[in-house]
Short mmCIF file of C-alpha atoms and ligand atoms in Angstrom, two decimals:
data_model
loop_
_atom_site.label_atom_id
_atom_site.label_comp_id
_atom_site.label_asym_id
_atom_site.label_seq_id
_atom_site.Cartn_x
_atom_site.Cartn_y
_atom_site.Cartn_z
CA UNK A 69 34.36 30.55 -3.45
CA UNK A 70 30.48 30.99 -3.38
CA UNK A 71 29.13 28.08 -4.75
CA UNK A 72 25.43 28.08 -5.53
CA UNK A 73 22.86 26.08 -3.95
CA UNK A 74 21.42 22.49 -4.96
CA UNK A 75 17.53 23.54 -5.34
CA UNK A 76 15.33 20.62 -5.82
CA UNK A 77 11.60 20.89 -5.84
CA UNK A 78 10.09 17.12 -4.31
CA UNK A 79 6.69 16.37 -5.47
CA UNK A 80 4.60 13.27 -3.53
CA UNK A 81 1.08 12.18 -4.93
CA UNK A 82 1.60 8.53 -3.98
CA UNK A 83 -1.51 8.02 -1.55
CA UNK A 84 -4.12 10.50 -0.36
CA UNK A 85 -1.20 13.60 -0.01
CA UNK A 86 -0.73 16.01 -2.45
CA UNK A 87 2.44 17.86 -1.20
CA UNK A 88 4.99 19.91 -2.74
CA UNK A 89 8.64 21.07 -1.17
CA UNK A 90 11.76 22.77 -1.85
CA UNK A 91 14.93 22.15 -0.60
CA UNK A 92 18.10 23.86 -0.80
CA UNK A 93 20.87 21.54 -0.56
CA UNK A 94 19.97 19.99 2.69
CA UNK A 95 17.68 22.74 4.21
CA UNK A 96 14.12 22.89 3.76
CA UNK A 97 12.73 26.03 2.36
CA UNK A 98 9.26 24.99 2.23
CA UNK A 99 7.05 21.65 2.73
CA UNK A 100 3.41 22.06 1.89
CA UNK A 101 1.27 18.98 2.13
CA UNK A 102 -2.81 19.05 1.26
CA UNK A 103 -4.70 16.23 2.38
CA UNK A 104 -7.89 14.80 1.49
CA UNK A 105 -11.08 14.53 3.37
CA UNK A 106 -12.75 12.94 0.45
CA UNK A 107 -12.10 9.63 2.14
CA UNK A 108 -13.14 9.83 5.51
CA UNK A 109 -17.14 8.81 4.77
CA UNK A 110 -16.35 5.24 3.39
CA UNK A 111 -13.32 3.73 5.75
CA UNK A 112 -9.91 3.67 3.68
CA UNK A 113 -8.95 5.75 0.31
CA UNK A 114 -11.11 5.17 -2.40
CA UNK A 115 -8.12 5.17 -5.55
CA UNK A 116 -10.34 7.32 -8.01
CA UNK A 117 -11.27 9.84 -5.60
CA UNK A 118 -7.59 10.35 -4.81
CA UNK A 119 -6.51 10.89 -7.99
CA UNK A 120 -9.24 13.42 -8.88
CA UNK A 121 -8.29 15.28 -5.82
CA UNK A 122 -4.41 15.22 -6.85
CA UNK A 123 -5.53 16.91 -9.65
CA UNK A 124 -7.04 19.92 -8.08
CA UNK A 125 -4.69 20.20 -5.57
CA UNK A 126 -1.02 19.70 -7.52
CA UNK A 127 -0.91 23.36 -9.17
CA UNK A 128 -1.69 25.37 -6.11
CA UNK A 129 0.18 22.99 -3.47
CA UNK A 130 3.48 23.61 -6.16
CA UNK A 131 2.63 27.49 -6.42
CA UNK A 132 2.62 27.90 -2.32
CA UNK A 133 5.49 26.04 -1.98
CA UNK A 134 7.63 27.49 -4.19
CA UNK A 135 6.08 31.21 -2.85
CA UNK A 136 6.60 30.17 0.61
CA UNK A 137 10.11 29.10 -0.39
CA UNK A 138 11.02 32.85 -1.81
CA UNK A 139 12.40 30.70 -4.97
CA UNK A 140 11.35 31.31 -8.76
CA UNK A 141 11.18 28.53 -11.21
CA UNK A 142 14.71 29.66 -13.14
CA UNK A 143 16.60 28.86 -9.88
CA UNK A 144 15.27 25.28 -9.39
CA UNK A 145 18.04 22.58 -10.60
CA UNK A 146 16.04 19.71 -10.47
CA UNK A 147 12.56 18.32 -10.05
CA UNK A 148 12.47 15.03 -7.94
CA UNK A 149 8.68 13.10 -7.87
CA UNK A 150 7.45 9.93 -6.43
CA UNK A 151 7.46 7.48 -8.72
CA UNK A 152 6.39 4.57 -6.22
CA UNK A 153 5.17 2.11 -4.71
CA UNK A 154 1.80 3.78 -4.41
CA UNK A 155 -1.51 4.21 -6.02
CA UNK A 156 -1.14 4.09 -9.94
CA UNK A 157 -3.37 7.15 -10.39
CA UNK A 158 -2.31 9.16 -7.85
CA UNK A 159 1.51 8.38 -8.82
CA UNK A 160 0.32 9.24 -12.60
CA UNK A 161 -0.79 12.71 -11.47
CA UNK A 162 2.10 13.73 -9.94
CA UNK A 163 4.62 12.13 -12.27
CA UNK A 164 2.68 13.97 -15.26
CA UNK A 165 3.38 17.05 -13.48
CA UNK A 166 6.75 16.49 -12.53
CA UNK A 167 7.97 15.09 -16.15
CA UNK A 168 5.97 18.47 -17.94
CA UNK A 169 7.80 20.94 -15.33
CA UNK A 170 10.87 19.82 -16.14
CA UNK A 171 11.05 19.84 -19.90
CA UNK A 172 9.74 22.74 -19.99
CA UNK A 173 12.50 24.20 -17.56
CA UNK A 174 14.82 22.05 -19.72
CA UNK A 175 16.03 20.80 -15.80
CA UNK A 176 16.74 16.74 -14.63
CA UNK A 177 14.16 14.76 -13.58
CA UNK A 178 14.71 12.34 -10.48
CA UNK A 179 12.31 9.45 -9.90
CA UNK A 180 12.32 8.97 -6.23
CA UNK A 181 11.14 5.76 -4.45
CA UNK A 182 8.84 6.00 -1.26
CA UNK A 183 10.11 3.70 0.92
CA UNK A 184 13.83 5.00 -0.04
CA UNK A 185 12.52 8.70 0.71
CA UNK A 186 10.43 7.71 3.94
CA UNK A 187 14.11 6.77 5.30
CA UNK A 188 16.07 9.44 3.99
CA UNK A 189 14.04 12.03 5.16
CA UNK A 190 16.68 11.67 8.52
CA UNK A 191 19.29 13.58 6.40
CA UNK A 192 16.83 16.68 6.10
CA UNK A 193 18.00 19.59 8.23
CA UNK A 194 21.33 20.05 10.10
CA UNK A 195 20.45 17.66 13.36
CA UNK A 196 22.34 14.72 14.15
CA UNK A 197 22.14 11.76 11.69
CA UNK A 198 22.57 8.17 11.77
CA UNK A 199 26.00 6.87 10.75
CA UNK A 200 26.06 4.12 7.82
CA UNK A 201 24.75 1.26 8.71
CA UNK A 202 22.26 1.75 10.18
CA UNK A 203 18.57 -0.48 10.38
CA UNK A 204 15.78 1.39 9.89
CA UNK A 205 12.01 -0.11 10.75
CA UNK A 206 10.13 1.34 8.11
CA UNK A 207 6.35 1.44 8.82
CA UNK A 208 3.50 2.65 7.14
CA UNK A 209 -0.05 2.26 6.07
CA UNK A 210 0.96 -0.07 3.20
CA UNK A 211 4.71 -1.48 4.59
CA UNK A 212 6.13 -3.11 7.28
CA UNK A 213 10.13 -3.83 6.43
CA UNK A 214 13.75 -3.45 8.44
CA UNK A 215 15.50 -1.88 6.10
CA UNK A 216 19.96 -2.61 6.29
CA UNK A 217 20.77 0.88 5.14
CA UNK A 218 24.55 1.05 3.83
CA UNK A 219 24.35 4.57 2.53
CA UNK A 220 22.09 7.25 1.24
CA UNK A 221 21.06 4.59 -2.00
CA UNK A 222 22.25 1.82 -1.03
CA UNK A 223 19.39 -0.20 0.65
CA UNK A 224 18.43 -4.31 1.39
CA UNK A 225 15.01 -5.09 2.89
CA UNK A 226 16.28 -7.71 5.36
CA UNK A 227 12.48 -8.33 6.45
CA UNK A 228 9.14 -7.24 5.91
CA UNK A 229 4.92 -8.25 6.62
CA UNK A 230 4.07 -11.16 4.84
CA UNK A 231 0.17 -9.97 4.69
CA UNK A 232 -1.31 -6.36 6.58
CA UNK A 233 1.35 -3.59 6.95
CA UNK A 234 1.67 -2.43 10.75
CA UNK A 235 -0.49 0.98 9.70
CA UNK A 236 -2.97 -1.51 7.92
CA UNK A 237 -3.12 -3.31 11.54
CA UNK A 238 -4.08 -0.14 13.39
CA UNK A 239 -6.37 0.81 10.40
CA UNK A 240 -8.52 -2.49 10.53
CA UNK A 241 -8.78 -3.24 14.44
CA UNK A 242 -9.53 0.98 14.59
CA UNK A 243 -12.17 0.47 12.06
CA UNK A 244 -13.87 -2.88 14.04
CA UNK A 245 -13.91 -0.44 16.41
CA UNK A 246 -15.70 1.93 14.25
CA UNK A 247 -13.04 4.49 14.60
CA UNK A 248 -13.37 6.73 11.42
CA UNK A 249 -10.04 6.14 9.03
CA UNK A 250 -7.17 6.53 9.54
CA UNK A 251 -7.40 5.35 12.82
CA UNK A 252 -3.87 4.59 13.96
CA UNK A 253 -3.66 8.42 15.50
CA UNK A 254 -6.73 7.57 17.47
CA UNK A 255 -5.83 4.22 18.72
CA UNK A 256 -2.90 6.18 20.01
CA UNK A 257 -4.79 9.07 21.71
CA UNK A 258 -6.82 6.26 23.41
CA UNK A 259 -3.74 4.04 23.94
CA UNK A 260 -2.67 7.15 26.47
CA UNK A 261 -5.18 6.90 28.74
CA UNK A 262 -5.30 3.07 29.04
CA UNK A 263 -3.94 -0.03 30.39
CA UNK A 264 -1.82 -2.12 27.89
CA UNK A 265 -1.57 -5.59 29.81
CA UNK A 266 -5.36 -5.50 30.41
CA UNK A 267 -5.90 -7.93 27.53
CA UNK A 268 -4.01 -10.20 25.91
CA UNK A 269 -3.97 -10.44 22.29
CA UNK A 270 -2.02 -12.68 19.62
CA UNK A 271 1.70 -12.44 18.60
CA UNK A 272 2.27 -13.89 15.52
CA UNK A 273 5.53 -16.69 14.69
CA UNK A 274 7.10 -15.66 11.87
CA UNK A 275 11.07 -16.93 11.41
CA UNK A 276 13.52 -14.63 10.59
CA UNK A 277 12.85 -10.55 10.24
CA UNK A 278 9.14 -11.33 8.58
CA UNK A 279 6.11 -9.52 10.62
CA UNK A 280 2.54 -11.08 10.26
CA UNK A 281 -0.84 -8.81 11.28
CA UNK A 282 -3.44 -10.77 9.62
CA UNK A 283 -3.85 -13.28 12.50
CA UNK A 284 -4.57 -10.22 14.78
CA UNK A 285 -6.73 -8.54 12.75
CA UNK A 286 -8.84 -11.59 12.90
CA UNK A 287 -8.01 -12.63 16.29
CA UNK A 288 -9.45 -8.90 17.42
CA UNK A 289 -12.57 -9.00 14.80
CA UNK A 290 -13.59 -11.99 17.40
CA UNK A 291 -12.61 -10.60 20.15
CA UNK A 292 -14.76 -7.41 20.28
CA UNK A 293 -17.64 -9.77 18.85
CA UNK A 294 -17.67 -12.43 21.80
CA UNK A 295 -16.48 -9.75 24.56
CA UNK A 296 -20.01 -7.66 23.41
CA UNK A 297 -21.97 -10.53 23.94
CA UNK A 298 -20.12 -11.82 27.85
CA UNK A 299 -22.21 -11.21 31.04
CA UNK A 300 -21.46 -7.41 31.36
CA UNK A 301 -22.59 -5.96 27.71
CA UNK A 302 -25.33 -6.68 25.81
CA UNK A 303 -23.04 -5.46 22.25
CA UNK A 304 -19.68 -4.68 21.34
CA UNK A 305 -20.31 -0.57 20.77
CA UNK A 306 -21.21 -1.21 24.55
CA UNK A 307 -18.68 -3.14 25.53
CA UNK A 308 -15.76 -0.70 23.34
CA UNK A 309 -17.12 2.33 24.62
CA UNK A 310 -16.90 1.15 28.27
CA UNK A 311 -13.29 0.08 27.95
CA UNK A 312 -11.59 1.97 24.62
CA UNK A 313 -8.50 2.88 25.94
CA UNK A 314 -8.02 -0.19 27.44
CA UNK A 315 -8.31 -1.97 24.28
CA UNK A 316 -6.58 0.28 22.30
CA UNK A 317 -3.03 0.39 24.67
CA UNK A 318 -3.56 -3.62 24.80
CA UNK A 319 -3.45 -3.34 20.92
CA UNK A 320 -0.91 -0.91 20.15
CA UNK A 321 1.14 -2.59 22.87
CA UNK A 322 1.00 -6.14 20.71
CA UNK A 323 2.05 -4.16 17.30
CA UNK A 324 4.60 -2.70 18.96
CA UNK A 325 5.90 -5.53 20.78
CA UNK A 326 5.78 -7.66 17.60
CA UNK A 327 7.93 -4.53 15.72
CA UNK A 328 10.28 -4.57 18.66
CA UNK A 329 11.26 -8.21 18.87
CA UNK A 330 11.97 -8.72 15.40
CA UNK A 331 14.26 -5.54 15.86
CA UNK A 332 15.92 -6.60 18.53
CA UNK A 333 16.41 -9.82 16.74
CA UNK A 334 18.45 -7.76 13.69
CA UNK A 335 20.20 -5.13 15.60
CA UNK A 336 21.65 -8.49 17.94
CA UNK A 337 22.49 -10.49 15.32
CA UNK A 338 24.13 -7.90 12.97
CA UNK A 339 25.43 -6.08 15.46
CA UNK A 340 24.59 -3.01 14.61
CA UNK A 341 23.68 -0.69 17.33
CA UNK A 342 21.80 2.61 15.45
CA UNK A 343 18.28 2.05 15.16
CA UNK A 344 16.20 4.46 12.83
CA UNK A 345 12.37 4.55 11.97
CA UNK A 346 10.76 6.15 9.17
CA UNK A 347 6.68 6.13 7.81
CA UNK A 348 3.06 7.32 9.17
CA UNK A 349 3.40 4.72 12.07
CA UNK A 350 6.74 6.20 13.43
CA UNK A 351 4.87 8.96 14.43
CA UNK A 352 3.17 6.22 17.04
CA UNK A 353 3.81 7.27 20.70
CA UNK A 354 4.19 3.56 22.20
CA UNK A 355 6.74 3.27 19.63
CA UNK A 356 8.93 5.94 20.27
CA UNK A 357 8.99 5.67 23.69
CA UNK A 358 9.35 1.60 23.39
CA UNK A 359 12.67 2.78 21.17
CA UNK A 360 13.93 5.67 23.85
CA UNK A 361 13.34 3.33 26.55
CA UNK A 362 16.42 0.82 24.40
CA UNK A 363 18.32 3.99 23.97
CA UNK A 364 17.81 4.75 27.67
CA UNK A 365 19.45 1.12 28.59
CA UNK A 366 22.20 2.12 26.54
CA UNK A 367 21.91 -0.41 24.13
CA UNK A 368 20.56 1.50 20.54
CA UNK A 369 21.43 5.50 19.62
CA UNK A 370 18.09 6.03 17.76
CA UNK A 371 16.37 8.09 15.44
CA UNK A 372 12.91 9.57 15.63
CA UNK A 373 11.96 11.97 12.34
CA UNK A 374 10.02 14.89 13.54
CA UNK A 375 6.30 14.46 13.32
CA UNK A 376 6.35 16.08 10.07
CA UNK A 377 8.67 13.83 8.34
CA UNK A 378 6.84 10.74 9.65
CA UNK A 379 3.48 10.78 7.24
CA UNK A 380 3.46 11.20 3.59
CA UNK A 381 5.57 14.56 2.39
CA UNK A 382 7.74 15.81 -0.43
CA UNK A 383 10.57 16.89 2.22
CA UNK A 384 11.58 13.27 1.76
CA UNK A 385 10.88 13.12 -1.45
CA UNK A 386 13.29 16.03 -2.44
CA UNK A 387 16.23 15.30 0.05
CA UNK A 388 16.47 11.41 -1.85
CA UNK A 389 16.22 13.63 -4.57
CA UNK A 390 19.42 15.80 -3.38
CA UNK A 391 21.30 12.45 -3.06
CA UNK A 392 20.37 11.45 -6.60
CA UNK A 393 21.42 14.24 -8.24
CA UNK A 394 24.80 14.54 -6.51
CA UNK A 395 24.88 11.08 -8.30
CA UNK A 396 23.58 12.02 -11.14
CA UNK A 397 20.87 9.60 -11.41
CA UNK A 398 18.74 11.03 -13.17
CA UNK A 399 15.83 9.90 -15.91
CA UNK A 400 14.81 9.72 -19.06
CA UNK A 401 11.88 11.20 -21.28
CA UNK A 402 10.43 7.63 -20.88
CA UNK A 403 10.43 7.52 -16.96
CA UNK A 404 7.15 6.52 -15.74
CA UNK A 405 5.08 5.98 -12.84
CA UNK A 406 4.93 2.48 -11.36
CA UNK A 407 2.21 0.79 -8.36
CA UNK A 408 4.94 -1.68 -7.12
CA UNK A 409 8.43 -0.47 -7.09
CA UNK A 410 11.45 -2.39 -4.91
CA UNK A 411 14.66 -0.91 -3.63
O1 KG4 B 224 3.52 6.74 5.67
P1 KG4 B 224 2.07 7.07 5.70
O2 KG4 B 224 1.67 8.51 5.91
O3 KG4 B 224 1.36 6.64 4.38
C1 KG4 B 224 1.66 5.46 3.72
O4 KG4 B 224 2.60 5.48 2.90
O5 KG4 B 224 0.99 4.45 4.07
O6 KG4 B 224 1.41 6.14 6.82
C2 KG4 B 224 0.05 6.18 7.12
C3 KG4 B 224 -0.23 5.17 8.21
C4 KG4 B 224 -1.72 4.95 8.48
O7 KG4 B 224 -1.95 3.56 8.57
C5 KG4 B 224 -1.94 5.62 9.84
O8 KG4 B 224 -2.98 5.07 10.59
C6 KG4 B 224 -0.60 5.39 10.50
O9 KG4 B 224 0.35 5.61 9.46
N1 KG4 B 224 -0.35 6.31 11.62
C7 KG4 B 224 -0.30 5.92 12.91
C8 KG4 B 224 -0.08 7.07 13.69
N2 KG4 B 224 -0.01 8.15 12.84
C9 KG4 B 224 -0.17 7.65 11.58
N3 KG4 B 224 -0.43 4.68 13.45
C10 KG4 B 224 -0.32 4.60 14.79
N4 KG4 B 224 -0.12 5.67 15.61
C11 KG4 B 224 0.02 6.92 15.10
N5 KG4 B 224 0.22 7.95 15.91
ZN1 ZN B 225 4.41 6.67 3.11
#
C-alpha cells in the first residue's frame, strides 16, 4: 500500500530567527533560517527590533522553503509554529502567520514548545537516535535544564539555572570582553587556541541538578577589571588582548565543567546511561568533546545534533510537530502565543 506522506511546515520566530521548514514524515525537505543583524550594534536583541524584522522576513523565508522543498501549499497536512517560551512579539509574528495559513488551508494547527523542539530535533533524519529515557542537557541563550525525557512528549525538567542561562554566561563574560554579541561562538574560536587551566575561575554550589552563572559573571566582571590594572597592563583591553584565548578556554572550561558535574550527578544517580544535548550552546566545541571524551570511557552513548539543529530552526520545530500530529494534538482557533511556556 502507498501511503502518503506526513507534510508539516515548522515555523520558529521565537528570538532573533525567522526560519521556515518542511518536513516529510521524518525527512527534511527544506530548513531555511534568516537571521538578524539588526542587533549586533547595541550588545543583545533589542525585542522591538526583532519583531519588526520577523515581519519582513516571515513571507519570503515560508515562500523559499516551501520552493526549495518542491511542495505546494495543497499537499501540506499541518502547520506546526513556536508558540514559546520566547519573545512575546516575535512569538506573535509567527503565530499570526501560522494560525492565518492554516485556516485558510482549512489544515491543523500544532503549537510547538521550544525547549520540547530544541530536544526533539534528534529524531530528524534517519541517523541513530537515543532510546527512551534518555537525559538531555538542554542549553541555550535563555535555558539551562537536564531534561528526563520518557518519550517524544513526555518530558520532566529534573534541573535547571536558578539565574543566567549557560548561553547568557558566554554572552555576558564575551561582552566584558567587548566581544560583539553573540559571543559564545567567539569565546569558542578563542577557547581553541588557549590554555584552559591558566586561570582559575568560580564554580558555583548549587544542591541537586540546579546550575548557577551569576556568581561568575560577576566573579569575571572583577577579574578582567583588577587583572588590567596588575604590574604587567596598564587596562583590561590590554591585558584581554594579550591573553584572549587564554581567558576564554579558562572560561568555557568552568561552564562546561559546571554542565558536566551536575550531569554526571543525574546520569549516576538515575542510572541512565544515554546522554543527549540540544540548544545554541550544544554547538560549543569544549562541550562536545568534554561529552565524547565520557562516551570514549565507555560510560555514556551520546548525542550531538548536527550544527544545524543546535541554534534556533523550524527543523525542530516541525519534527515535534510530526509527533503531535501522530497524536493528534492539535489546537484550537483560540491558541495563542505565550513568553513563558513549561513542559
Ligand atoms: O538555542 P539558541 O540558538 O537560542 C536560544 O533559544 O537562546 O542559543 C543561542 C545561544 C547564545 O547564547 C550563543 O552565544 C550560544 O547559544 N552559542 C554558543 C556557541 N554557539 C552558540 N555558546 C558557546 N559556544 C558556541 N559555539
Ligand atoms: Zn533556542
Amino acid at each position: 500500500m502507498n501511503t502518503k506522506p506526513i507534510i508539516i511546515l515548522g515555523i520558529e520566530s521565537s528570538c532573533d530567527e525567522t526560519a521556515a521548514a518542511v518536513l516529510s514524515d521524518t525527512n527534511i525537505l527544506a530548513n531555511i533560517i534568516a537571521g538578524q543583524e539588526v542587533h549586533k550594534n547595541f550588545g543583545g536583541v533589542v525585542p522591538e527590533l526583532a519583531s519588526r524584522a520577523h515581519q519582513q522576513n516571515i513571507i519570503p523565508v515560508v515562500d523559499e522553503a516551501m520552493k526549495k522543498a518542491g511542495i505546494k501549499r495543497e499537499d501540506i497536512s499541518a502547520v506546526a509554529f513556536t508558540q514559546g517560551p520566547g519573545l512575546l512579539g516575535s512569538l506573535l509574528v509567527g503565530g499570526s502567520f501560522a494560525k492565518a495559513f492554516a485556516q485558510a488551508l482549512n489544515i491543523p494547527l500544532i503549537p510547538v514548545n521550544h525547549m520540547q523542539a530544541h530536544i526533539l530535533a534528534h529524531f530528524i533524519g534517519t541517523g541513530e537516535k537515543p532510546s527512551f529515557p534518555f537525559l538531555c542537557l538542554t542549553v541555550s541563550g535563555g535555558h539551562t535544564q537536564i531534561v528526563l525525557v520518557k518519550d517524544y512528549l513526555e518530558m520532566e525538567v529534573i534541573g535547571q539555572t536558578t539565574d543566567d542561562a549557560a548561553g547568557e554566561a558566554f554572552d555576558k563574560a564575551a561582552k566584558i570582553m567587548g566581544l560583539p554579541y553573540p559571543g559564545g561562538p567567539l569565546v569558542d574560536k578563542y577557547a581553541k587556541l588557549g590554555n584552559p587551566l591558566r586561570y582559575k575561575f568560580p564554580e558555583a554550589k548549587i544542591p541537586g541538578y540546579d546550575f548557577s552563572f551569576s556568581g561568575l559573571k560577576t566573579a569575571f566582571m572583577y577579574f578582567i577589571r583588577d587583572n588590567g590594572l596588575d604590574n604587567t597592563c596598564t587596562t583590561p583591553e590590554e591585558f584581554i588582548s594579550k591573553n584572549l584565548n587564554d581567558i576564554c578556554a579558562s572560561l568555557q572550561h568552568t561552564i562546561v565543567q559546571t554542565l558536566m558535574n551536575k550531569l554526571r550527578l543525574a546520569t549516576k544517580e538515575l542510572e541512565i546511561r544515554e546522554v543527549a544535548i540540544a540548544g545554541g550552546v550544544s554547538a560549543n566545541s569544549g562541550l562536545r568533546n568534554a561529552l565524547l571524551a565520557e562516551q570514549e570511557k565507555g560510560n555514556w552513548k551520546v548525542f550531538i545534533p548536527p550544527f544545524e539543529y543546535c541554534t534556533d530552526n523550524a527543523a525542530m520545530i516541525a519534527i515535534t510537530g510530526h509527533y503531535k500530529f501522530l497524536k493528534g494534538e492539535i489546537a484550537g482557533e483560540d491558541t495563542g502565543t505565550k513568553a513563558r511556556l513549561y513542559f
